[in-house]
PDB file of C-alpha atoms in Angstrom:
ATOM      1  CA  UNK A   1     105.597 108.609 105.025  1.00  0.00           C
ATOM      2  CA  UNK A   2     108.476 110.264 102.872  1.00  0.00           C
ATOM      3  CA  UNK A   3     106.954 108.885  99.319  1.00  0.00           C
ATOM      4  CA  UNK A   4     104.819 110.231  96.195  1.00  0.00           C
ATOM      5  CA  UNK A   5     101.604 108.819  94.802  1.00  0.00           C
ATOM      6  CA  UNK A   6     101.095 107.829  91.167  1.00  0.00           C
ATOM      7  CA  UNK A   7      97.877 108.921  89.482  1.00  0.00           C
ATOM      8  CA  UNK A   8      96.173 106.076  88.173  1.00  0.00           C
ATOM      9  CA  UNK A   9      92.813 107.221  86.311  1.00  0.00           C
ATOM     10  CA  UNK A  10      91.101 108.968  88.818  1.00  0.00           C
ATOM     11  CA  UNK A  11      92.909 107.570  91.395  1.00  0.00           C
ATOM     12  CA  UNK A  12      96.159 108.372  93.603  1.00  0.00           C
ATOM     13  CA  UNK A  13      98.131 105.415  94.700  1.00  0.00           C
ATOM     14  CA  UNK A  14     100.900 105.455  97.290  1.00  0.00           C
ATOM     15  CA  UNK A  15     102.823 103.098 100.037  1.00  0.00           C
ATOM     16  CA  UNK A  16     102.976 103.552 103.697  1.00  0.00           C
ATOM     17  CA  UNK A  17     105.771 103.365 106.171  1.00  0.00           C
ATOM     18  CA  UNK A  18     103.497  99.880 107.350  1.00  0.00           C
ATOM     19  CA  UNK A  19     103.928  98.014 104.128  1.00  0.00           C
ATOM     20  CA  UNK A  20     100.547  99.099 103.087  1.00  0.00           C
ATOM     21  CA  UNK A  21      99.471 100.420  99.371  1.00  0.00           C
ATOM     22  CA  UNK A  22      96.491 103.035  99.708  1.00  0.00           C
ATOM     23  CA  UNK A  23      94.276 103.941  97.204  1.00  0.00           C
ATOM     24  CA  UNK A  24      92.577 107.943  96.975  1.00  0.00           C
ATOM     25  CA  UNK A  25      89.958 109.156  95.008  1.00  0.00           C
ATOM     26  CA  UNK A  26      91.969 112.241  93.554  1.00  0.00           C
ATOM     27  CA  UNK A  27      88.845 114.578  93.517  1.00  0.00           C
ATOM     28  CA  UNK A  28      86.939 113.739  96.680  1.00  0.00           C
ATOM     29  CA  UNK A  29      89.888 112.244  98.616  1.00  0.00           C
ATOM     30  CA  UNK A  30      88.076 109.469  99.900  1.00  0.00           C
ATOM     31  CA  UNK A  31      89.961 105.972 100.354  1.00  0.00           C
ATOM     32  CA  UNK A  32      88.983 103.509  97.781  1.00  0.00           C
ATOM     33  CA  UNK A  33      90.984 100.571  99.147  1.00  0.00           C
ATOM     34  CA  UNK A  34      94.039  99.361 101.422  1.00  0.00           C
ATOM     35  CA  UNK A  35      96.185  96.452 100.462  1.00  0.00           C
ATOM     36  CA  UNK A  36      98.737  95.358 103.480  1.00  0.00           C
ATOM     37  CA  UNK A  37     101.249  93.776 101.321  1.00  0.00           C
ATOM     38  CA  UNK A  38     101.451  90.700 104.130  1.00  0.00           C
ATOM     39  CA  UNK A  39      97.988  89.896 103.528  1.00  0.00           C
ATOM     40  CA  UNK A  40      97.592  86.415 101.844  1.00  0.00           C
ATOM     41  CA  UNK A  41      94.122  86.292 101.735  1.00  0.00           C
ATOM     42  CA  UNK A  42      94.496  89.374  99.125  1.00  0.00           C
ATOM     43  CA  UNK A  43      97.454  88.199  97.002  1.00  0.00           C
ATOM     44  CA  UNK A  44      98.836  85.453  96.532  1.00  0.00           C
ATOM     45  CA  UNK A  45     102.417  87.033  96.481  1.00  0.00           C
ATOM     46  CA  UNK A  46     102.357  88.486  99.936  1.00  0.00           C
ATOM     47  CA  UNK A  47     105.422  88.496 102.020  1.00  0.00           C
ATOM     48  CA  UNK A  48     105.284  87.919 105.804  1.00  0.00           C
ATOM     49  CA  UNK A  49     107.869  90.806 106.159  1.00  0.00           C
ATOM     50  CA  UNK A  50     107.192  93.093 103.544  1.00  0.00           C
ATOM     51  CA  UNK A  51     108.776  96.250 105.636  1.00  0.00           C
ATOM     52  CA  UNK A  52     108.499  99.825 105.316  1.00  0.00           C
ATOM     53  CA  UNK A  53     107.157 101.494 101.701  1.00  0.00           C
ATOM     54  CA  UNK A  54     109.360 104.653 101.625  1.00  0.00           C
ATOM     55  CA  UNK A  55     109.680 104.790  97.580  1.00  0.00           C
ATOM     56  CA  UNK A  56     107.290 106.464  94.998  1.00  0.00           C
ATOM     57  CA  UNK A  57     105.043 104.175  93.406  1.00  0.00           C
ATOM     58  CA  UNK A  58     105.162 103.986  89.418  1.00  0.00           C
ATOM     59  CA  UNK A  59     102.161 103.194  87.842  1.00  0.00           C
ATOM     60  CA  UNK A  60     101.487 101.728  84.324  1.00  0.00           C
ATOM     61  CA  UNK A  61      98.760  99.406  82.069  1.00  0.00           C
ATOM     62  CA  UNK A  62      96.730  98.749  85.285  1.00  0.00           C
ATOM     63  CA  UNK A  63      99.549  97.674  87.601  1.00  0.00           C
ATOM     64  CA  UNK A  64     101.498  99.795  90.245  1.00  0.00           C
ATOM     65  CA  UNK A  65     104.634  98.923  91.093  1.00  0.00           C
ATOM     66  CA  UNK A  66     106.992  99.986  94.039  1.00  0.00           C
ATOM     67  CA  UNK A  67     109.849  98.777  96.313  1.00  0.00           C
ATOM     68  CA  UNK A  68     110.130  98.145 100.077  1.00  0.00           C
ATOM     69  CA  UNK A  69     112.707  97.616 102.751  1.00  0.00           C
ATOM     70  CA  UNK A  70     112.587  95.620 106.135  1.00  0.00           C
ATOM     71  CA  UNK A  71     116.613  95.645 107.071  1.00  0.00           C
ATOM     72  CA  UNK A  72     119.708  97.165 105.262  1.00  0.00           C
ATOM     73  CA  UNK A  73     119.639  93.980 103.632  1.00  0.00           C
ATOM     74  CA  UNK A  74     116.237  92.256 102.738  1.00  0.00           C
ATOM     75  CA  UNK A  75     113.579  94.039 100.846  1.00  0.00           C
ATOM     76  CA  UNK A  76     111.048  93.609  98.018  1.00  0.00           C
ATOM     77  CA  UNK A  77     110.152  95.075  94.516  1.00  0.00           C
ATOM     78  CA  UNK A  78     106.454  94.541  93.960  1.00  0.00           C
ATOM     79  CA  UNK A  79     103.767  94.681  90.964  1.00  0.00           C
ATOM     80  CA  UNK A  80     100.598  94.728  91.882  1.00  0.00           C
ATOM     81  CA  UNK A  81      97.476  94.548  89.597  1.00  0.00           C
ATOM     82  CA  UNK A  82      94.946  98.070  89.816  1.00  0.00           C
ATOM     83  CA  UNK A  83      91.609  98.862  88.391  1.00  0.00           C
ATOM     84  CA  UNK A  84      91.181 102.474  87.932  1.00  0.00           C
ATOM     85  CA  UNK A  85      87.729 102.300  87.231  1.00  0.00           C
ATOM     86  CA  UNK A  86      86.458 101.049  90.645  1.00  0.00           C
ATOM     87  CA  UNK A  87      90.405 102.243  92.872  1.00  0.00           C
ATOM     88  CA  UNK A  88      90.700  98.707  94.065  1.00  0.00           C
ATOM     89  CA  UNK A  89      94.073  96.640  94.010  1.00  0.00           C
ATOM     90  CA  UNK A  90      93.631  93.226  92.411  1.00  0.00           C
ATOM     91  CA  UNK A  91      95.468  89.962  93.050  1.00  0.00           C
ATOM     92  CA  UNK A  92      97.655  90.152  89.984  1.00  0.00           C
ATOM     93  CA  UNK A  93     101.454  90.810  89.970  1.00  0.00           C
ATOM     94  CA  UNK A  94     104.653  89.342  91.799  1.00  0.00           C
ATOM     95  CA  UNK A  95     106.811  90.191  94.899  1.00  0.00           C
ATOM     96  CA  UNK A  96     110.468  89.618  94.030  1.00  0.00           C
ATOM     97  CA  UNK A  97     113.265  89.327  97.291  1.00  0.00           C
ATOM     98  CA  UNK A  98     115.838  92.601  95.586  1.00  0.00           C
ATOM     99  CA  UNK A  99     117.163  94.016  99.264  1.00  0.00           C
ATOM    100  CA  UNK A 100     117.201  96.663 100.692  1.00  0.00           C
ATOM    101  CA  UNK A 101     115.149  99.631  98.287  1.00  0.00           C
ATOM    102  CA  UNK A 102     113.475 103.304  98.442  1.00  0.00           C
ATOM    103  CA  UNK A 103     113.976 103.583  94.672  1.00  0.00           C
ATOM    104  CA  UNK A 104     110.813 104.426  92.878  1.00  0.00           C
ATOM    105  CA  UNK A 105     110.761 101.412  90.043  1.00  0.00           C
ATOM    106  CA  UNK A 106     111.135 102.517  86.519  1.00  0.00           C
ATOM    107  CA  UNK A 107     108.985 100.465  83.695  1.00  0.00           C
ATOM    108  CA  UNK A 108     110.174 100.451  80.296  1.00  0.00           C
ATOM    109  CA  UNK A 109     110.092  97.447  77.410  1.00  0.00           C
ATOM    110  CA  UNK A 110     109.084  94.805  79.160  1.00  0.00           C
ATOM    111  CA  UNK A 111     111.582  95.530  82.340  1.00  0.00           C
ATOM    112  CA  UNK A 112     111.376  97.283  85.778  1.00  0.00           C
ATOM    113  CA  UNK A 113     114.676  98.855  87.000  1.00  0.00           C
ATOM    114  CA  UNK A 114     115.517  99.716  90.490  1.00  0.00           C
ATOM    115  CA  UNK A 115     118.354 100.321  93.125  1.00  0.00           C
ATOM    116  CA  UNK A 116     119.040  98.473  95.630  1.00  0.00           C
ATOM    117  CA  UNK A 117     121.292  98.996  98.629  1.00  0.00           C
ATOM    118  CA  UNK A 118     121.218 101.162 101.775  1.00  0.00           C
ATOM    119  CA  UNK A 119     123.719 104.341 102.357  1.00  0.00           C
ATOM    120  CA  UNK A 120     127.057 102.810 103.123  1.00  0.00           C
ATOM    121  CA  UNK A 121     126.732  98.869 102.345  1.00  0.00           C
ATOM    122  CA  UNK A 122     126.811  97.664  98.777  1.00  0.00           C
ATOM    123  CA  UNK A 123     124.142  97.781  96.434  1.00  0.00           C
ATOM    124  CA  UNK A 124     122.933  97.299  92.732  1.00  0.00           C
ATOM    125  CA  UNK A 125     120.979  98.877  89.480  1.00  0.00           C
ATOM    126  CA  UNK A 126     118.608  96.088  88.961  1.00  0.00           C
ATOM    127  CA  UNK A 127     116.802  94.498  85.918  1.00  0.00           C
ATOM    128  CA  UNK A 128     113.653  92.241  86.809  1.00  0.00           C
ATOM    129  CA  UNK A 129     111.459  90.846  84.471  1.00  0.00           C
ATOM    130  CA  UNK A 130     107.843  92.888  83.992  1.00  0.00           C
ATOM    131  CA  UNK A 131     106.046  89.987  83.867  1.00  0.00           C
ATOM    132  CA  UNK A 132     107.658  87.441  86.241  1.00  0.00           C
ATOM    133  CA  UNK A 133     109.885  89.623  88.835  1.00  0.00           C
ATOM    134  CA  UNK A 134     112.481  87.287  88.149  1.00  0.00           C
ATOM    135  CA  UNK A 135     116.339  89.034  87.918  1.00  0.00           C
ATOM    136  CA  UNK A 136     117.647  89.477  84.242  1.00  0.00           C
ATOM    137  CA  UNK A 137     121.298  91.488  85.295  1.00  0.00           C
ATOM    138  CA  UNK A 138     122.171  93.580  88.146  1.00  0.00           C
ATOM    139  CA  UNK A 139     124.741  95.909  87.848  1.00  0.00           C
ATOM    140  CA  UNK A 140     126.937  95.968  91.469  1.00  0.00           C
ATOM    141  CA  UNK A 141     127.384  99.607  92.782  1.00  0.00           C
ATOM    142  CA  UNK A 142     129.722 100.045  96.139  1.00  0.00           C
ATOM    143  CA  UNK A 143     128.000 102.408  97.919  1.00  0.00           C
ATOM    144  CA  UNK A 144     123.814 101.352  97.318  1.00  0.00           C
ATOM    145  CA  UNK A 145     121.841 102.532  94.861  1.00  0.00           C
ATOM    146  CA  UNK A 146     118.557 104.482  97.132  1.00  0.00           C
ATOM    147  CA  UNK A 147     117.892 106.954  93.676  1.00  0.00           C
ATOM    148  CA  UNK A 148     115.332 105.850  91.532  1.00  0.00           C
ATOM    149  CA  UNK A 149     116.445 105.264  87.200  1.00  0.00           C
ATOM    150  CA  UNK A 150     115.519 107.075  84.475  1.00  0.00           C
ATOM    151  CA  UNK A 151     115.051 105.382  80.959  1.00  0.00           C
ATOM    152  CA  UNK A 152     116.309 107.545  77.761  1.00  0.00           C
ATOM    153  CA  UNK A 153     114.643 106.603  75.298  1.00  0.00           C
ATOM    154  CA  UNK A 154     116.203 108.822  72.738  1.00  0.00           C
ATOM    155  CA  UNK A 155     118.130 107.586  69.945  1.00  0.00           C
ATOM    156  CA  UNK A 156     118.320 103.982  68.698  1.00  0.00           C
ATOM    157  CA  UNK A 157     119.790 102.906  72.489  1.00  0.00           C
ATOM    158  CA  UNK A 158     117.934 103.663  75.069  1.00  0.00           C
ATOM    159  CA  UNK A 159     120.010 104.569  78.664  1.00  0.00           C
ATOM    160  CA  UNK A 160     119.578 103.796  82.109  1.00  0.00           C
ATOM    161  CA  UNK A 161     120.639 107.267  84.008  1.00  0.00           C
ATOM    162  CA  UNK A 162     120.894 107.211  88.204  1.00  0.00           C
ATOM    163  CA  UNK A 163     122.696 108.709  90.922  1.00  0.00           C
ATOM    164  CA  UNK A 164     125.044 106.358  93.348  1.00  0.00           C
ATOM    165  CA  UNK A 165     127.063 107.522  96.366  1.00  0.00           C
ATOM    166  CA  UNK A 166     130.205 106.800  93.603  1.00  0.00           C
ATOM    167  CA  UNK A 167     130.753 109.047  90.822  1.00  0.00           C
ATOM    168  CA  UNK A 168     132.134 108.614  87.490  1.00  0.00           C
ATOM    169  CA  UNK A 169     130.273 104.783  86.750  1.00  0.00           C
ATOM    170  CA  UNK A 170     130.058 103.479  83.545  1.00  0.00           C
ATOM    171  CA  UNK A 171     127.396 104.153  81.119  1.00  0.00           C
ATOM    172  CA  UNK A 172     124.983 100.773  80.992  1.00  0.00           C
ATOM    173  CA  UNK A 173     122.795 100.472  77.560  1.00  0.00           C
ATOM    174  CA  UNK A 174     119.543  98.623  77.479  1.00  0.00           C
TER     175      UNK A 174
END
């Protein structure tokens, strides 16, 4: 496992390398719960190959979210409902098919953003809807997108700021 945790309440929340989401109790460290992303019987938004977890997970209003990769081309974003009073995942959220990702989702004004794309094939910045996973815009990059955004919200327009293996790309606006 290469990935952070999110702090959720009293809680730490992070993915494993086996498509699992584990849940700590930050001051005891005892293990509140284990979601294997595959698992139907759990959520209804499992997928049969949800690969390895090797982003960050992001955490906000009682959902984590995080990104997952099985080849250099097929991989998943995924929200996934949390209560942080009891550290148990709950059966509320999406999957959504992006490709290939070990970007640590970013959550801002109604939309998660994400790269996509593996070292050396072609990737994307991506736009999904918070509350559907469905794609609003992605934004083609030649050389995969494996850093995770940043949203500025400074100003009157916020911007989405990430590295590529390309330099010199475009500013994007909100």
């Amino acid at each position: 496992m290469g990935c952070g945790a999110a702090v959720a309440g009293d809680y730490l929340v992070y993915g494993s390398n086996d498509g699992l989401l584990l849940c700590v109790d930050r001051k005891t460290g005892d293990l509140s719960d284990i979601l294997n992303l595959s698992d139907g019987s759990r959520i209804g938004f499992a997928a049969s190959d949800p690969g390895r977890i090797r982003a960050s997970v992001s955490y906000k209003d009682g959902s984590v979210y995080t990104t997952s990769e099985f080849s250099a081309k097929r991989g998943y974003a995924w929200k996934v409902g949390f209560d942080e009073e009891d550290g148990t995942f709950e059966n509320l959220g999406w999957s959504s098919s992006v490709g290939f990702s070990t970007s640590t989702p970013a959550v801002y004004d109604g939309r998660v953003y994400l790269g996509v794309g593996e070292h050396g094939y072609p990737g994307a910045l991506t736009c999904l809807d918070d509350s559907t996973g469905d794609l609003i815009w992605s934004y083609p990059v030649e050389a995969g997108v494996n850093s995770s955004p940043v949203i500025s919200a400074a100003g009157e327009s916020p911007r989405i700021v990430f590295a590529a293996a390309r330099a010199n790309l475009p500013i994007l606006r909100h």
